[in-house]
CSV table of C-alpha atoms in Angstrom, one decimal:
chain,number,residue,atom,x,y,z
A,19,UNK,CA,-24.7,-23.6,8.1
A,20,UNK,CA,-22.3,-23.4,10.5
A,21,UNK,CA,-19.1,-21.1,9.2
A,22,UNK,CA,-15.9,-20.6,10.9
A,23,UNK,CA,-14.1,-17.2,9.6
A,24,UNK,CA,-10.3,-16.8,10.8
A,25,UNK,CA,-9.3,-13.3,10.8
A,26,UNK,CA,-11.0,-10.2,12.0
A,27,UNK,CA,-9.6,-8.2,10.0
A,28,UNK,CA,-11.4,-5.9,6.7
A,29,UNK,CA,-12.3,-9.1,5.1
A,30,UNK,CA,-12.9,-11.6,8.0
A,31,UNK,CA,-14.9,-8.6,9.6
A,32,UNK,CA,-17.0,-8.2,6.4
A,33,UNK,CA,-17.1,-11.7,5.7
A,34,UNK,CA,-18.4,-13.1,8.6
A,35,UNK,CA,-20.8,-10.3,9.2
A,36,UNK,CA,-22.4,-11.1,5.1
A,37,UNK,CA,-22.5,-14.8,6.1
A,38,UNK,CA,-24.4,-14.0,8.9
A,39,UNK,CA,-27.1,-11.7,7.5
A,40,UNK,CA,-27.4,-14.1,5.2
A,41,UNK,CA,-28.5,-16.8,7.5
A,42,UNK,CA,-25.4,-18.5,8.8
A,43,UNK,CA,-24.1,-19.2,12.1
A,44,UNK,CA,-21.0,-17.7,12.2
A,45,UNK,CA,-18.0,-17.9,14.5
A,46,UNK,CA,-15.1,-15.2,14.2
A,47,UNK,CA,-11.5,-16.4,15.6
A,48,UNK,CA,-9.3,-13.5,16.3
A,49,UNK,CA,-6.0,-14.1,18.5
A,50,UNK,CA,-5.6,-10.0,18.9
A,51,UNK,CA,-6.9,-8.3,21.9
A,52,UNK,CA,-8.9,-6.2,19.5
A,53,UNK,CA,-9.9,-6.4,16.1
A,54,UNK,CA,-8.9,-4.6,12.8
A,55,UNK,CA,-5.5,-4.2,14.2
A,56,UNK,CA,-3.9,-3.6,10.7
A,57,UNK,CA,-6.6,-1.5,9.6
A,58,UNK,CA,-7.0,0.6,12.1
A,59,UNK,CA,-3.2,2.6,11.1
A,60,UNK,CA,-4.2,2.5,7.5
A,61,UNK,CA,-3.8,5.4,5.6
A,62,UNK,CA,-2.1,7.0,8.3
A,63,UNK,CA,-4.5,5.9,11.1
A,64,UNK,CA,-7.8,7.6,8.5
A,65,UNK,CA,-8.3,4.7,6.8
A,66,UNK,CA,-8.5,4.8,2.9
A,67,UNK,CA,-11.5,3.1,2.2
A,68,UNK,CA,-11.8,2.6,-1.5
A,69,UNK,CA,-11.2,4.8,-4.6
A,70,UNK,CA,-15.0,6.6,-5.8
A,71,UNK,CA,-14.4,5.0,-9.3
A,72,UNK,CA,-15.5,2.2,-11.9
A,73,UNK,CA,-14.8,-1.3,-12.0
A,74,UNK,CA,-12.7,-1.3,-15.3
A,75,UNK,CA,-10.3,1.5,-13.1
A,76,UNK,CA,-10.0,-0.8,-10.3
A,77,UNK,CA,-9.1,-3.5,-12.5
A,78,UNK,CA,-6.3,-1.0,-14.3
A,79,UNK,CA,-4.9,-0.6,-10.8
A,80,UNK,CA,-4.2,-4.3,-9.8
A,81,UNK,CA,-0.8,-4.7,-11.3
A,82,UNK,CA,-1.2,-8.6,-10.0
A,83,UNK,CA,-3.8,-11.1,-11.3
A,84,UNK,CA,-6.1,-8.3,-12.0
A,85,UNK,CA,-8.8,-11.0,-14.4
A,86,UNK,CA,-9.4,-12.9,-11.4
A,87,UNK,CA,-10.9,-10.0,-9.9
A,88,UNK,CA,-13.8,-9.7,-12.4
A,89,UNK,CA,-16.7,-11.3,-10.6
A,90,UNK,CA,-15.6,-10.4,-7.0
A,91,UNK,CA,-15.8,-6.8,-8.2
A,92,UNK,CA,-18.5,-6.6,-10.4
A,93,UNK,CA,-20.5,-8.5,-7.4
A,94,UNK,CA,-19.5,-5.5,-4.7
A,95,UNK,CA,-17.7,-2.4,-6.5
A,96,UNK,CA,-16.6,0.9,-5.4
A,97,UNK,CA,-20.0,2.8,-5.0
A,98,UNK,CA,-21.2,-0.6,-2.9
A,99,UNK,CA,-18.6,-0.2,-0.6
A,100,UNK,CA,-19.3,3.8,0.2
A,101,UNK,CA,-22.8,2.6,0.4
A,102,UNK,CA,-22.4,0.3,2.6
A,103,UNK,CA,-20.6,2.1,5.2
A,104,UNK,CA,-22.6,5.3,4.8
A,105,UNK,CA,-25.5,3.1,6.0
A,106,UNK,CA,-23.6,2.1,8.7
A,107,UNK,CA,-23.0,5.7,9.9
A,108,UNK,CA,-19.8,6.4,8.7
A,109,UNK,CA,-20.0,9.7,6.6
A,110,UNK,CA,-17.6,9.7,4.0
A,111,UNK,CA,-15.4,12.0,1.9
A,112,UNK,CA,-13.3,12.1,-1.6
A,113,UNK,CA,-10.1,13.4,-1.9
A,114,UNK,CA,-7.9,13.4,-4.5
A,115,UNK,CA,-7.0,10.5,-6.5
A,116,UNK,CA,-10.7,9.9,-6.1
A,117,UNK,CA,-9.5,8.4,-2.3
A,118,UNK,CA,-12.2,8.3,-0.1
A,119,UNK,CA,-11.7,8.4,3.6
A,120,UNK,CA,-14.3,8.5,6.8
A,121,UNK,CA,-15.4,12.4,7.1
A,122,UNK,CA,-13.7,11.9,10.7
A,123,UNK,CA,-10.3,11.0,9.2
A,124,UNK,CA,-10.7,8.3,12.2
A,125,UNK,CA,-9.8,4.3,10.6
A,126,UNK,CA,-11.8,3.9,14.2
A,127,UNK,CA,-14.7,4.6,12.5
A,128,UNK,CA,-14.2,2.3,10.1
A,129,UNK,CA,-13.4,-0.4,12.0
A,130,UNK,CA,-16.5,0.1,14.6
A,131,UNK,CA,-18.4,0.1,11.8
A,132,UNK,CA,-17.5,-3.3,10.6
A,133,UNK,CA,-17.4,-4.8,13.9
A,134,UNK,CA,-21.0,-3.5,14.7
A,135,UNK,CA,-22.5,-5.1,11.3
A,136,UNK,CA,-21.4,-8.2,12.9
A,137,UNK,CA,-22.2,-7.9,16.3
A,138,UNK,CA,-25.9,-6.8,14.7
A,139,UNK,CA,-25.9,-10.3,12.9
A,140,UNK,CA,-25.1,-12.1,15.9
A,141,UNK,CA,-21.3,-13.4,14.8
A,142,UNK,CA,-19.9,-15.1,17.6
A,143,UNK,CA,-16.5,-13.7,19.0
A,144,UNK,CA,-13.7,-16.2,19.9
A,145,UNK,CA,-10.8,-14.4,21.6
A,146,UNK,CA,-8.2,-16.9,20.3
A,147,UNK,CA,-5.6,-18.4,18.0
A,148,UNK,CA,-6.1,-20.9,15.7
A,149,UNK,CA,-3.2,-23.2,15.7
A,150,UNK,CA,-4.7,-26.0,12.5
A,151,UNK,CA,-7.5,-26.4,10.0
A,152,UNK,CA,-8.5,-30.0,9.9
A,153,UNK,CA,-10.8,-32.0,8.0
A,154,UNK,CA,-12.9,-34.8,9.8
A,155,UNK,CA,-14.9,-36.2,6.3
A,156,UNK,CA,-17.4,-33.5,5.4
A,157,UNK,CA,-16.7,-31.4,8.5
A,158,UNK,CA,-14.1,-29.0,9.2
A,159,UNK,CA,-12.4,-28.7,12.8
A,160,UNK,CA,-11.2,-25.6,13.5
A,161,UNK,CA,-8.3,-26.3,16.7
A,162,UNK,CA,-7.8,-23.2,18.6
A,163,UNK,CA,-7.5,-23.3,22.4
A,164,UNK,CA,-10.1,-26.3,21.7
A,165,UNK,CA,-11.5,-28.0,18.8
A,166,UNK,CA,-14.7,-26.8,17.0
A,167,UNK,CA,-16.4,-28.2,14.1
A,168,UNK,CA,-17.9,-25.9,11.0
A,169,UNK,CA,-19.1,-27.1,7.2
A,170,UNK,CA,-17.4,-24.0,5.9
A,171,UNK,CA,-13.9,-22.0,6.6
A,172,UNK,CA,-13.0,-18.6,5.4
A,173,UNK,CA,-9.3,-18.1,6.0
A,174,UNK,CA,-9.0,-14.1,5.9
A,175,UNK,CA,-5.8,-14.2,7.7
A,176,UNK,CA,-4.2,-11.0,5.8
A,177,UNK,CA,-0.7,-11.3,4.3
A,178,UNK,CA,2.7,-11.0,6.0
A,179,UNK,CA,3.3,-7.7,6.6
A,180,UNK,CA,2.8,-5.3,9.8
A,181,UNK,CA,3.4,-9.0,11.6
A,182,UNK,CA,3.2,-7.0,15.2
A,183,UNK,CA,-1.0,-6.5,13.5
A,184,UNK,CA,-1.3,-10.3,13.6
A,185,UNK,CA,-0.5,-10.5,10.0
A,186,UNK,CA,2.2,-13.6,10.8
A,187,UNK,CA,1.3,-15.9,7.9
A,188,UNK,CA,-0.6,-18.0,9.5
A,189,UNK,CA,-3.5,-18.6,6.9
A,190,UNK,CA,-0.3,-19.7,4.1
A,191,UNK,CA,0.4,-22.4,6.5
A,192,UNK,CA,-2.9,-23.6,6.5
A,193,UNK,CA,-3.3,-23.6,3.2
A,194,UNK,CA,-0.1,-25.8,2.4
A,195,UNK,CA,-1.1,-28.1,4.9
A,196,UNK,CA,-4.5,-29.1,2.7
A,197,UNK,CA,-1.6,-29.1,-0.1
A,198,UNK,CA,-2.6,-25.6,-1.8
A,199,UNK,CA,0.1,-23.6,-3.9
A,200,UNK,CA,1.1,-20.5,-2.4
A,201,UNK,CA,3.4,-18.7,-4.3
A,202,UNK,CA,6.2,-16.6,-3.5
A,203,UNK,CA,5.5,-13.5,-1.3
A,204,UNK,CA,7.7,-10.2,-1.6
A,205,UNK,CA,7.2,-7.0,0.2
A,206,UNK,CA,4.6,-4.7,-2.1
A,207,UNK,CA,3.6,-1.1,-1.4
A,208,UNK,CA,7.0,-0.7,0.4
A,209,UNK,CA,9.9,2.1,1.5
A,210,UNK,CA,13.0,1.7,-0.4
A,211,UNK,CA,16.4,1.9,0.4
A,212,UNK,CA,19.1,3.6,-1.6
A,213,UNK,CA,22.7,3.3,-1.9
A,214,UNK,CA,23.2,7.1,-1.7
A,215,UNK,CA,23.7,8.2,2.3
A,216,UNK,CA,22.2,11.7,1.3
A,217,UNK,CA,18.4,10.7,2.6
A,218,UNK,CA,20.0,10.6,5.8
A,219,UNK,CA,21.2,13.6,6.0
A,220,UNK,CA,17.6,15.3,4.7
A,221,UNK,CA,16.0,12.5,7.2
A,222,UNK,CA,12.1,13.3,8.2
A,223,UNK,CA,11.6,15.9,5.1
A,224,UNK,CA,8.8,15.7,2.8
A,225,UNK,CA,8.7,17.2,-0.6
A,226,UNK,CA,5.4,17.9,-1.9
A,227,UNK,CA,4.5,18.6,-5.7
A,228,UNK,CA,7.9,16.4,-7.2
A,229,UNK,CA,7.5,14.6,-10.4
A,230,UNK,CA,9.1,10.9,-10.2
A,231,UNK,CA,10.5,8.5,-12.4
A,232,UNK,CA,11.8,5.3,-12.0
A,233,UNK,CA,14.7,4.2,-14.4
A,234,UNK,CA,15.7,0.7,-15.3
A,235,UNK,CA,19.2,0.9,-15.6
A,236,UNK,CA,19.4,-2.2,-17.9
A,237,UNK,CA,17.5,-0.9,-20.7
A,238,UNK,CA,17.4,3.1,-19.5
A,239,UNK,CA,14.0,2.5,-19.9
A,240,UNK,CA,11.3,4.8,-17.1
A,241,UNK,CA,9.1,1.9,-15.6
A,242,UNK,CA,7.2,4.4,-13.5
A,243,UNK,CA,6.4,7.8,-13.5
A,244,UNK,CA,4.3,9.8,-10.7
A,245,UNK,CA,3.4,13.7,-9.3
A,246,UNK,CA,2.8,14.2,-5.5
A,247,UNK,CA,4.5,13.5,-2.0
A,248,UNK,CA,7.8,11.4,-1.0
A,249,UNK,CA,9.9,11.7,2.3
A,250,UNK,CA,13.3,11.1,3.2
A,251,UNK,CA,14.4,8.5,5.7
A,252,UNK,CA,18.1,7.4,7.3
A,253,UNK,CA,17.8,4.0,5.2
A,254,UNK,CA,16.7,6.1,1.8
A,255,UNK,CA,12.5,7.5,0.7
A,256,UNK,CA,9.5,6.6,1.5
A,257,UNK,CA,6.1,7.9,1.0
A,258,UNK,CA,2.8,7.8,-1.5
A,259,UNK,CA,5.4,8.3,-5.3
A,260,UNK,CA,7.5,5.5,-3.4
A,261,UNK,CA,5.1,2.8,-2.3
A,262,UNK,CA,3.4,3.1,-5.6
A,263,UNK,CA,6.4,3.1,-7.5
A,264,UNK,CA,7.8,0.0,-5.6
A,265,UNK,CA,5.0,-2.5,-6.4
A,266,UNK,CA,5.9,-1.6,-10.5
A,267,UNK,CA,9.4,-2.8,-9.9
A,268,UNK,CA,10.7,-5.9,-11.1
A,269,UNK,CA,13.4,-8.2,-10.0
A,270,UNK,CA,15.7,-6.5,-7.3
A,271,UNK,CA,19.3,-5.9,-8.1
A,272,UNK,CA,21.4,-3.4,-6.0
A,273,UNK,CA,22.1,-0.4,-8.5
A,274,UNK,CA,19.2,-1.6,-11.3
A,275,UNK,CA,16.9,0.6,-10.7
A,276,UNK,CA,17.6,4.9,-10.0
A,277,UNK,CA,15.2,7.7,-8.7
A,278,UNK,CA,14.7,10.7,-10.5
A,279,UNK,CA,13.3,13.5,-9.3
A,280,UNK,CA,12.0,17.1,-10.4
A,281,UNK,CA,12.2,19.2,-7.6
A,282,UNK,CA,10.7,22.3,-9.4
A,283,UNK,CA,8.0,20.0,-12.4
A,284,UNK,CA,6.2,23.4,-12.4
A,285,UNK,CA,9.1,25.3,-13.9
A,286,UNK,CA,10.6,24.2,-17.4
A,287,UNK,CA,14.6,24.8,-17.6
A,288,UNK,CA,14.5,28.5,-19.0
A,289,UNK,CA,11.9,29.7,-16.6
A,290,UNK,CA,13.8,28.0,-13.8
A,291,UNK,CA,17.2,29.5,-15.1
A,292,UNK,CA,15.2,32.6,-14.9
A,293,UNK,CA,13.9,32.0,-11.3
A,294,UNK,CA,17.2,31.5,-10.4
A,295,UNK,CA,19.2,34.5,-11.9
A,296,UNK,CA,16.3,36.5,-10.1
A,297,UNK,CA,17.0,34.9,-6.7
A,298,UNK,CA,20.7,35.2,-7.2
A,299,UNK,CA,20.3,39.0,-8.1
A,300,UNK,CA,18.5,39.5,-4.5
A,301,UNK,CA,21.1,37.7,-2.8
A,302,UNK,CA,24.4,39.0,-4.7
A,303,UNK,CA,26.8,39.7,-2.2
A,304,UNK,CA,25.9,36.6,-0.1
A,305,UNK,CA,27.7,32.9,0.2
A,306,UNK,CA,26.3,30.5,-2.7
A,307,UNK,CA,25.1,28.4,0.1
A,308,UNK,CA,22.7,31.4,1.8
A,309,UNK,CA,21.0,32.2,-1.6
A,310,UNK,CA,18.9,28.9,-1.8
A,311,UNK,CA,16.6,29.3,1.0
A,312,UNK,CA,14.0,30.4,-1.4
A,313,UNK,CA,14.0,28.0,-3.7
A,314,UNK,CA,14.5,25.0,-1.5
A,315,UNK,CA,14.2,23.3,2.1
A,316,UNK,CA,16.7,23.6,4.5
A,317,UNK,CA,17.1,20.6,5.4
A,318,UNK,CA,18.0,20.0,1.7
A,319,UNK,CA,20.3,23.1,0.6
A,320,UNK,CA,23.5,21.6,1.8
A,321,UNK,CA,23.2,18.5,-0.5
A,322,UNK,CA,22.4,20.5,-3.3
A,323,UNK,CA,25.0,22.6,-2.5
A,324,UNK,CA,27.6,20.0,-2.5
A,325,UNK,CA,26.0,18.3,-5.4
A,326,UNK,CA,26.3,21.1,-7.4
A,327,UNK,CA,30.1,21.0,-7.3
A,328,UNK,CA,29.9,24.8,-6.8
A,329,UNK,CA,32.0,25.8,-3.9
A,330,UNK,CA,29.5,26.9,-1.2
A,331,UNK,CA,31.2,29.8,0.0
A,332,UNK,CA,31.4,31.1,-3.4
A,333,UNK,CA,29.4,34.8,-3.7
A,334,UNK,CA,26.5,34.2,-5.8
A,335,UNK,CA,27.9,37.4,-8.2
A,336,UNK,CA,30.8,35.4,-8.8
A,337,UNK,CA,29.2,32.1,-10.1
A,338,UNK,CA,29.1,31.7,-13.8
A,339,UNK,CA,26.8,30.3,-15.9
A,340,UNK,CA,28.0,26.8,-16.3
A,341,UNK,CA,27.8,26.6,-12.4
A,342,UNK,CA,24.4,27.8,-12.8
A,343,UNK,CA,23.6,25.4,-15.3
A,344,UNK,CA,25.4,22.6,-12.9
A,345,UNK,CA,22.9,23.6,-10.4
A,346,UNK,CA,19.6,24.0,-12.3
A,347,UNK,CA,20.3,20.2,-13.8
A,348,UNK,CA,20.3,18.8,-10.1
A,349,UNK,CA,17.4,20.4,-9.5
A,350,UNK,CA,15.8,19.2,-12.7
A,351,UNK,CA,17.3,15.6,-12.1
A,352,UNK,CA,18.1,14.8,-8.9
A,353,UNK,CA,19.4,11.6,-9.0
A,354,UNK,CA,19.3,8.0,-6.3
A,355,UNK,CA,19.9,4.5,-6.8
A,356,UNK,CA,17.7,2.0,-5.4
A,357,UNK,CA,19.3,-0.6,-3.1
A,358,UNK,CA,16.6,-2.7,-2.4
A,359,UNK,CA,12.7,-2.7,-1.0
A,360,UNK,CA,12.5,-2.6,3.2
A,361,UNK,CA,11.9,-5.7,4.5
A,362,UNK,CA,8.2,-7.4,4.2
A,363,UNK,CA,7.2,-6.5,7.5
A,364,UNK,CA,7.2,-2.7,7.0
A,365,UNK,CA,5.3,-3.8,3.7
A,366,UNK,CA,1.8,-2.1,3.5
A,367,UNK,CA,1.0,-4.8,1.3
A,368,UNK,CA,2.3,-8.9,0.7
A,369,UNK,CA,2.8,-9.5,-2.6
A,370,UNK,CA,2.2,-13.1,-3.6
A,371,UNK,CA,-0.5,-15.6,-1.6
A,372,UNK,CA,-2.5,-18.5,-2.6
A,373,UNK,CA,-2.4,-19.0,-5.9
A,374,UNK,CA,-5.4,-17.7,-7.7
A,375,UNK,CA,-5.0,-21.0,-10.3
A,376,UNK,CA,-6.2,-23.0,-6.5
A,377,UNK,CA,-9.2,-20.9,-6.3
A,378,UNK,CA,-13.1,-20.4,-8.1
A,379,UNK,CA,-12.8,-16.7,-9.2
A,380,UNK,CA,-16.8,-16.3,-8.8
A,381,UNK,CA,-16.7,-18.0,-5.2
A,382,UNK,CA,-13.6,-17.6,-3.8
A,383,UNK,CA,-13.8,-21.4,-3.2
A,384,UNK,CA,-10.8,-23.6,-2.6
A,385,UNK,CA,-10.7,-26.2,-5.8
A,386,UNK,CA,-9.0,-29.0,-4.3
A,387,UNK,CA,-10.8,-28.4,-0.8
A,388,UNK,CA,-14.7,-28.1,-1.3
A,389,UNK,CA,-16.3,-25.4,1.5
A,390,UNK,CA,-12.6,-23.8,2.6
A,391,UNK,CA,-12.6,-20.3,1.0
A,392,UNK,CA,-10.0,-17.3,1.1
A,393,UNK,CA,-10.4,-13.7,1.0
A,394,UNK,CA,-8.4,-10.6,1.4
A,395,UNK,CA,-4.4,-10.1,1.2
A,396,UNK,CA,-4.2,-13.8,1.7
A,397,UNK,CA,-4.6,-14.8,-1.9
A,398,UNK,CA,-2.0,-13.3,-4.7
A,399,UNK,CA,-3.4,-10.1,-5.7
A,400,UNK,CA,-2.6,-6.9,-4.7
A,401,UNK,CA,-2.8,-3.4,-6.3
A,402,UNK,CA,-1.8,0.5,-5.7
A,403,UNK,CA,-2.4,2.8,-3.2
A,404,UNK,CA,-5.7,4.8,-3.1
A,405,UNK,CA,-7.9,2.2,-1.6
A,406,UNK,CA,-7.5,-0.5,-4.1
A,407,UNK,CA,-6.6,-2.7,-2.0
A,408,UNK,CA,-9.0,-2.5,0.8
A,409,UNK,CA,-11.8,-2.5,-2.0
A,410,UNK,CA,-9.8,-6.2,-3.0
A,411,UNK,CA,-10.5,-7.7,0.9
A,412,UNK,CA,-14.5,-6.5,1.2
A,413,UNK,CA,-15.0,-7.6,-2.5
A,414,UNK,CA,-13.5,-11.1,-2.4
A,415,UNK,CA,-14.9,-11.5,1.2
A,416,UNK,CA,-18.5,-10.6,0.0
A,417,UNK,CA,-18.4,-13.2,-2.4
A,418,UNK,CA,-16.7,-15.7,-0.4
A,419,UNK,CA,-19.5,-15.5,2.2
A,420,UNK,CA,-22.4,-15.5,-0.2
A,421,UNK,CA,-21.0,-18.7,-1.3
A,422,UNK,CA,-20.1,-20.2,2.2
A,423,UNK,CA,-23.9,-20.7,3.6
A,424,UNK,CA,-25.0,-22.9,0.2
C-alpha cells in the first residue's frame, strides 16, 4: 500500500512511521527545512507530551467535539503514549497537573524520537511542498515539486497557528477542494488583550500562585476559574490561567468578559487585613508607596498604589481604615477587561478544522473521499493545556494509519 502523509509534524511523524511498521510504503512530504518545527517550541521548547491520566479525563478536557474522540483514544491513551516514547529512549517525567515532559526538558528529544521511529521503518523523506491533492480514479496524486501517485493520503497539516512553523492552512484547502466542510477556525489556547493599559506598565512580570476567574459580564456569571501562573504583556496577560481560560470563552465582544484576580488566594480578607496592619506597623513613618514591597512586586506597587485611590506619599500612620480596606479589596479583586483574543497566529492551538460530521470517528477516514484520512489539529477538536492536545495528534494519527494500509 502505497501511503502518502503530508505533514511532519506530531501526527504526520507518528503516522507515517505506524503505517510503515505496519507494512506500508510510506512517503512523508515536509516543505520545512526540518521537521517538528511547531513542536519543537512546545511547552516552552520542553515539550508537554501528554497528561499521566485516564481516558474519561482526557475526554473531560476537550472542550470541542470531545465524543468523537472515543475510539482514537481508547485505541492509543495516555500510558500508550509514555510507553511508547520511553521505548524509544526518551526518559520521561510528571509534573504537576499530571504534565509529563522528556526528563531532558529538551522538545528535541521528542522530536528525534519520532523522526527516528520513522527513519527505522524506512519512511521516505520528501523535502517539499505540496501544492494539490488530486484524484486520478482509485489513485491519489500527490503534486509537489512533481506528481506522485499513492492509494492512501493522511493530511496532518496542523492548524493555523505559529504559521512561520509551517502551520499555513494548507491541509483546509485541500480539504475544500474534494468539497469537505471545514468549519470556522478562531484562535484557541491564546494571550488576551485587555482594554486596561496597566499590563503595560507591569510588562514581562509573572505572578505565581493567583487564583483566576473569568466573569461574563452579561449574566455576571464566572465561566472559568483557575490557581497557578499568568504574566503581563504591553497588549494585556498571557500565560498557563490565560491560555486555558481563553479556549472557555465564548463569543468575543470588547468589554464582555473581565479578569479577576486574587493576588494573595492564600490569605482570607481578615488575615490579609491583619498581614497588612503588621507590615504597615514596620513601615510607619514611611511613604504609603514604600510600605508595599513586602507584600508585592515592584513592578506592580505603583498600580496598586494608584488603584487604591490612596495618595502615595501618604505616611502609612496616617492611612485610615477605609483606605486600608480600599487597598486590601484590590488586592483581593484586581480587576481587567478583556478586549479580545491575540490574533490566530500567536494561537498555540486552531480552534475549528474539518468537520468531524465529514470524518469515520474509528478510522479517521474521509466519508465523502474513501482512503484520504486526517489527523492532528487539522480536524475540529481541540482541548486544554497539559498535554491534551498533543495526546489528540498521536491518537487520531495512530488510528488513521492503522486504517490507511487496509
Amino acid at each position: 500500500m502505497r501511503i502518502a502523509v503530508i505533514g511532519a509534524g506530531a501526527a504526520g511523524m507518528m503516522a507515517a512511521g505506524r503505517a510503515a511498521e505496519l507494512g506500508g510504503k510510506v512517503t512523508l512530504f515536509e516543505k520545512n527545512k526540518f521537521s517538528g518545527k511547531k513542536l519543537r517550541i512546545t511547552g516552552k521548547g520542553r515539550c508537554n507530551v501528554c497528561n499521566d491520566c485516564d481516558v474519561n479525563t482526557v475526554i473531560e478536557n476537550i472542550p470541542t467535539n470531545p465524543r468523537f474522540m472515543y475510539t482514537a483514544l481508547s485505541s492509543f491513551e495516555p500510558s500508550d503514549t509514555k510507553a511508547f516514547f520511553e521505548e524509544l529512549g526518551v526518559p520521561l517525567k510528571t509534573e504537576r497537573g499530571n504534565r509529563v515532559f522528556p526528563q531532558s526538558d529538551k522538545a528535541e528529544d521528542i522530536v528525534n524520537a519520532l523522526r527516528e521511529y520513522t527513519k527505522r521503518h524506512g519512511v521516505h523523506y520528501v523535502n517539499e511542498e505540496v501544492k494539490a491533492i488530486k484524484q486520478n480514479k482509485s489513485v491519489f496524486v500527490v503534486v509537489a515539486a512533481s506528481a506522485r501517485e499513492f492509494d492512501r493520503v493522511i493530511v496532518a497539516t496542523g492548524g493555523a497557528s505559529y504559521p512561520l512553523t509551517g502551520s499555513t492552512g494548507d491541509g483546509y484547502r485541500f480539504a475544500k477542494d474534494f468539497g469537505i466542510e471545514v468549519t470556522a477556525l478562531s484562535p484557541s489556547l491564546v494571550p488576551l488583550e485587555t482594554v486596561d493599559r496597566e499590563p503595560a506598565e507591569m510588562q514581562g512580570l509573572s505572578l505565581k500562585n493567583t487564583a483566576l476567574e473569568i466573569i461574563d459580564n452579561t449574566n455576571n456569571k464566572c465561566v472559568y476559574r483557575d490557581f497557578g501562573e499568568m504574566m503581563f504583556t504591553h497588549y494585556g496577560v498571557t500565560g498557563p490561567m490565560i491560555l486555558s481560560a481563553s479556549s472557555h470563552l465564548g463569543r468575543f465582544e470588547r468589554g464582555r468578559y473581565k479578569i479577576l484576580l486574587d493576588l494573595k488566594p492564600a490569605l482570607d480578607e481578615k488575615t490579609l487585613d491583619a498581614r497588612i496592619l503588621s507590615d504597615f506597623a514596620k513601615f510607619a513613618n514611611r511613604d504609603f508607596t514604600n510600605s508595599l514591597s513586602a507584600l508585592l512586586p515592584q513592578k506592580m506597587i505603583p498600580v496598586v498604589v494608584k488603584r487604591s485611590g490612596i495618595d502615595p506619599e501618604k505616611k502609612v500612620n496616617a492611612i485610615t481604615k477605609e483606605e486600608r480596606r480600599a487597598l486590601l479589596n484590590v488586592l483581593k479583586h484586581f480587576e481587567l477587561t478583556i478586549k479580545q483574543p491575540r490574533p490566530i497566529n500567536e494561537a498555540i492551538i486552531t480552534s475549528g478544522g474539518i468537520s468531524v460530521k465529514e470524518l469515520s470517528p474509528k478510522t479517521m477516514e474521509s466519508k465523502k473521499v474513501p482512503g484520504l484520512f486526517f489527523c492532528g489539529e487539522i480536524i475540529d477538536v481541540d482541548a486544554y493545556t497539559g498535554g491534551f492536545n498533543l495526546q489528540i495528534a498521536f491518537s487520531t494519527a495512530r488510528l488513521a494509519a492503522e486504517n490507511s494500509i487496509y
